[in-house]
Tab-separated table of C-alpha atoms in Angstrom:
chain	number	residue	atom	x	y	z
I	861	MET	CA	-1.489	-37.186	25.790
I	862	PRO	CA	-3.332	-36.976	22.426
I	863	ARG	CA	-1.728	-38.520	19.415
I	864	ALA	CA	0.168	-36.164	17.095
I	865	ILE	CA	-2.094	-36.967	14.149
I	866	ASP	CA	-5.224	-36.103	16.196
I	867	VAL	CA	-3.763	-32.739	17.240
I	868	LYS	CA	-2.833	-31.920	13.639
I	869	ASP	CA	-6.198	-33.006	12.218
I	870	ARG	CA	-8.136	-31.015	14.797
I	871	PHE	CA	-5.995	-27.946	14.156
I	872	ARG	CA	-6.426	-28.299	10.364
I	873	ALA	CA	-10.203	-28.590	10.772
I	874	ARG	CA	-10.303	-25.518	12.980
I	875	LEU	CA	-8.277	-23.504	10.453
I	876	GLN	CA	-10.554	-24.628	7.611
I	877	GLU	CA	-13.646	-23.576	9.588
I	878	ALA	CA	-12.130	-20.162	10.311
I	879	ASP	CA	-11.174	-19.736	6.639
I	880	ALA	CA	-14.687	-20.681	5.558
I	881	ARG	CA	-16.272	-18.154	7.965
I	882	SER	CA	-13.836	-15.452	6.835
I	883	ASN	CA	-14.465	-16.193	3.153
I	884	ASP	CA	-18.246	-16.148	3.707
I	885	PHE	CA	-17.990	-12.794	5.512
I	886	ARG	CA	-15.791	-11.288	2.778
I	887	GLN	CA	-18.074	-12.570	0.004
I	888	LYS	CA	-21.153	-11.154	1.753
I	889	LEU	CA	-19.347	-7.823	2.214
I	890	LEU	CA	-18.297	-7.790	-1.450
I	891	ASP	CA	-21.878	-8.546	-2.558
I	892	GLU	CA	-23.322	-5.808	-0.305
I	893	GLY	CA	-20.638	-3.321	-1.320
I	894	THR	CA	-21.081	-4.017	-5.012
I	895	ARG	CA	-24.838	-3.528	-4.613
I	896	ALA	CA	-24.393	-0.252	-2.702
I	897	LEU	CA	-21.788	1.094	-5.151
I	898	GLN	CA	-23.530	-0.141	-8.315
I	899	PRO	CA	-25.029	3.267	-9.232
I	900	VAL	CA	-21.577	4.901	-9.053
I	901	MET	CA	-19.818	2.026	-10.820
I	902	GLY	CA	-22.502	2.068	-13.537
I	903	VAL	CA	-22.058	5.782	-14.231
I	904	LEU	CA	-18.259	5.526	-14.228
I	905	ASN	CA	-18.325	2.509	-16.558
I	906	LEU	CA	-20.625	4.296	-19.032
I	907	MET	CA	-18.394	7.353	-19.035
I	908	ALA	CA	-15.295	5.163	-19.441
I	909	GLU	CA	-16.955	3.546	-22.477
I	910	VAL	CA	-17.358	6.970	-24.091
I	911	LEU	CA	-13.716	7.802	-23.395
I	912	ASN	CA	-12.679	4.448	-24.887
I	913	GLU	CA	-14.460	5.117	-28.171
I	914	GLU	CA	-12.106	5.164	-31.125
I	915	GLU	CA	-12.388	8.834	-32.048
I	916	ASN	CA	-12.215	10.091	-28.456
I	917	VAL	CA	-8.840	11.561	-27.439
I	918	HIS	CA	-9.760	13.158	-24.121
I	919	GLY	CA	-8.356	10.562	-21.718
I	920	SER	CA	-9.499	7.533	-19.793
I	921	ILE	CA	-11.032	6.321	-16.563
I	922	THR	CA	-9.392	3.345	-14.853
I	923	GLY	CA	-9.618	1.620	-11.474
I	924	LEU	CA	-13.290	0.728	-11.711
I	925	GLU	CA	-13.067	-2.683	-10.044
I	926	ALA	CA	-14.408	-2.999	-6.501
I	927	LYS	CA	-11.983	-4.901	-4.276
I	928	ILE	CA	-11.778	-5.855	-0.612
I	929	ASP	CA	-8.868	-4.081	1.055
I	930	GLN	CA	-6.832	-5.201	4.067
I	931	ASP	CA	-9.255	-3.431	6.439
I	932	ASN	CA	-12.291	-5.315	5.047
I	933	PHE	CA	-13.678	-2.333	3.164
I	934	ILE	CA	-14.862	-2.508	-0.422
I	935	SER	CA	-12.622	-0.035	-2.240
I	936	LEU	CA	-12.870	1.616	-5.612
I	937	CYS	CA	-10.311	4.175	-6.800
I	938	ALA	CA	-11.407	5.745	-10.076
I	939	GLN	CA	-8.520	7.480	-11.809
I	940	LEU	CA	-9.560	10.174	-14.234
I	941	ARG	CA	-6.732	10.704	-16.700
I	942	GLY	CA	-7.071	13.600	-19.070
I	943	THR	CA	-4.600	14.891	-21.586
I	944	GLU	CA	-3.032	17.271	-19.081
I	945	ALA	CA	-4.365	16.420	-15.637
I	946	GLU	CA	-5.321	13.544	-13.375
I	947	GLN	CA	-7.813	13.190	-10.537
I	948	LYS	CA	-8.585	10.295	-8.197
I	949	ILE	CA	-11.952	9.616	-6.664
I	950	LYS	CA	-11.707	7.101	-3.826
I	951	ILE	CA	-14.853	5.378	-2.672
I	952	LYS	CA	-15.102	2.846	0.140
I	953	TYR	CA	-17.981	0.837	1.513
I	954	GLY	CA	-17.976	-0.870	4.864
I	955	PRO	CA	-18.949	-0.912	8.489
I	956	GLU	CA	-18.404	1.942	10.871
I	957	LEU	CA	-18.120	1.581	14.605
I	958	GLY	CA	-21.534	0.569	15.796
I	959	GLY	CA	-22.175	-1.823	12.947
I	960	SER	CA	-23.951	0.213	10.268
I	961	ASN	CA	-22.512	0.354	6.763
I	962	PHE	CA	-21.567	3.566	5.005
I	963	ILE	CA	-20.061	4.879	1.790
I	964	SER	CA	-16.965	7.029	2.182
I	965	VAL	CA	-15.773	9.221	-0.688
I	966	SER	CA	-12.746	11.464	-1.161
I	967	GLY	CA	-11.316	13.298	-4.132
I	968	LEU	CA	-14.251	15.610	-4.733
I	969	ASN	CA	-13.765	19.314	-4.254
I	970	GLN	CA	-15.674	21.474	-1.789
I	971	ARG	CA	-18.416	22.403	-4.278
I	972	TYR	CA	-19.392	18.740	-4.729
I	973	ASN	CA	-18.890	17.912	-1.051
I	974	GLU	CA	-21.436	20.607	-0.185
I	975	ARG	CA	-24.009	18.956	-2.430
I	976	LEU	CA	-23.652	15.700	-0.541
I	977	VAL	CA	-23.293	17.118	2.969
I	978	PRO	CA	-24.597	20.693	3.216
I	979	GLY	CA	-22.762	22.779	5.812
I	980	ALA	CA	-19.652	21.802	7.674
I	981	GLY	CA	-21.415	19.766	10.326
I	982	ARG	CA	-23.226	16.507	10.559
I	983	CYS	CA	-26.618	15.687	9.129
I	984	ALA	CA	-28.724	12.565	9.392
I	985	SER	CA	-27.506	10.871	6.217
I	986	GLY	CA	-23.973	12.200	5.784
I	987	ARG	CA	-21.024	13.783	7.537
I	988	THR	CA	-17.487	14.891	6.933
I	989	VAL	CA	-14.581	13.075	8.559
I	990	GLY	CA	-11.346	14.849	7.711
I	991	SER	CA	-11.336	15.222	3.934
I	992	ASP	CA	-13.731	12.299	3.446
I	993	ILE	CA	-17.487	12.428	3.117
I	994	GLN	CA	-19.367	9.578	4.798
I	995	LEU	CA	-22.823	8.800	3.483
I	996	ASP	CA	-25.563	6.399	4.416
I	997	GLU	CA	-25.222	3.269	2.269
I	998	HIS	CA	-28.569	4.002	0.582
I	999	ARG	CA	-27.344	7.264	-1.008
I	1000	GLY	CA	-25.543	5.566	-3.915
I	1001	ASP	CA	-27.835	7.109	-6.565
I	1002	GLU	CA	-27.212	10.606	-5.233
I	1003	LEU	CA	-23.466	9.987	-5.095
I	1004	ALA	CA	-23.554	8.650	-8.680
I	1005	GLU	CA	-25.123	11.903	-9.878
I	1006	VAL	CA	-22.451	13.983	-8.149
I	1007	VAL	CA	-19.653	11.753	-9.481
I	1008	ARG	CA	-21.116	12.110	-12.985
I	1009	GLU	CA	-20.878	15.895	-12.666
I	1010	VAL	CA	-17.310	15.686	-11.333
I	1011	VAL	CA	-16.226	13.564	-14.301
I	1012	GLU	CA	-18.024	15.752	-16.858
I	1013	ASP	CA	-16.548	18.919	-15.362
I	1014	PHE	CA	-13.040	17.398	-15.192
I	1015	TYR	CA	-12.894	16.509	-18.884
I	1016	ALA	CA	-14.839	19.549	-20.135
I	1017	ALA	CA	-12.551	21.894	-18.182
I	1018	GLN	CA	-9.503	20.454	-19.930
I	1019	ILE	CA	-11.037	20.965	-23.358
I	1020	GLU	CA	-12.078	24.500	-22.454
I	1021	GLN	CA	-8.637	25.242	-21.050
I	1022	ARG	CA	-6.914	24.054	-24.233
I	1023	SER	CA	-9.314	26.140	-26.305
I	1024	HIS	CA	-8.934	29.178	-23.995
I	1025	PHE	CA	-12.623	29.659	-23.398
I	1026	THR	CA	-14.889	29.082	-20.455
I	1027	VAL	CA	-18.574	28.429	-20.192
I	1028	ALA	CA	-20.473	29.999	-17.298
I	1029	ARG	CA	-22.404	27.408	-15.296
């Protein structure tokens, strides 16, 4: 029978190896996810800077940090807070069954969803899954443009609503 110290040392070493592999995987996923979501995070951060300017009283954008969730997805939940309304845009990056990575987004309305995935069905670089839109990981720039419009429209609509006027788009 092996000595108790040998059993414990071997078990400790095995746990350390597993932790190291897990940490390496999570760091690689975080690096890839941050790279894929950088266009969206960049746009949201710039818009948050404008809302944080001293004379601006229109609200704020929070939740702009990419984090690894319990399912090993990179998650970002941007919270748009206006003076009278709030909207959340949830974006995830990670693997789908089969091994390819994708960007999943929810919190956009149908008009913006249609820009990313025309029609109700599936196309080569995007699809709808429930209320989420799943995009190829290389469509971050396109998603950033749509998110920019969502944020602009959200805050402009509140100002227009308070002023009781609308602008035709």
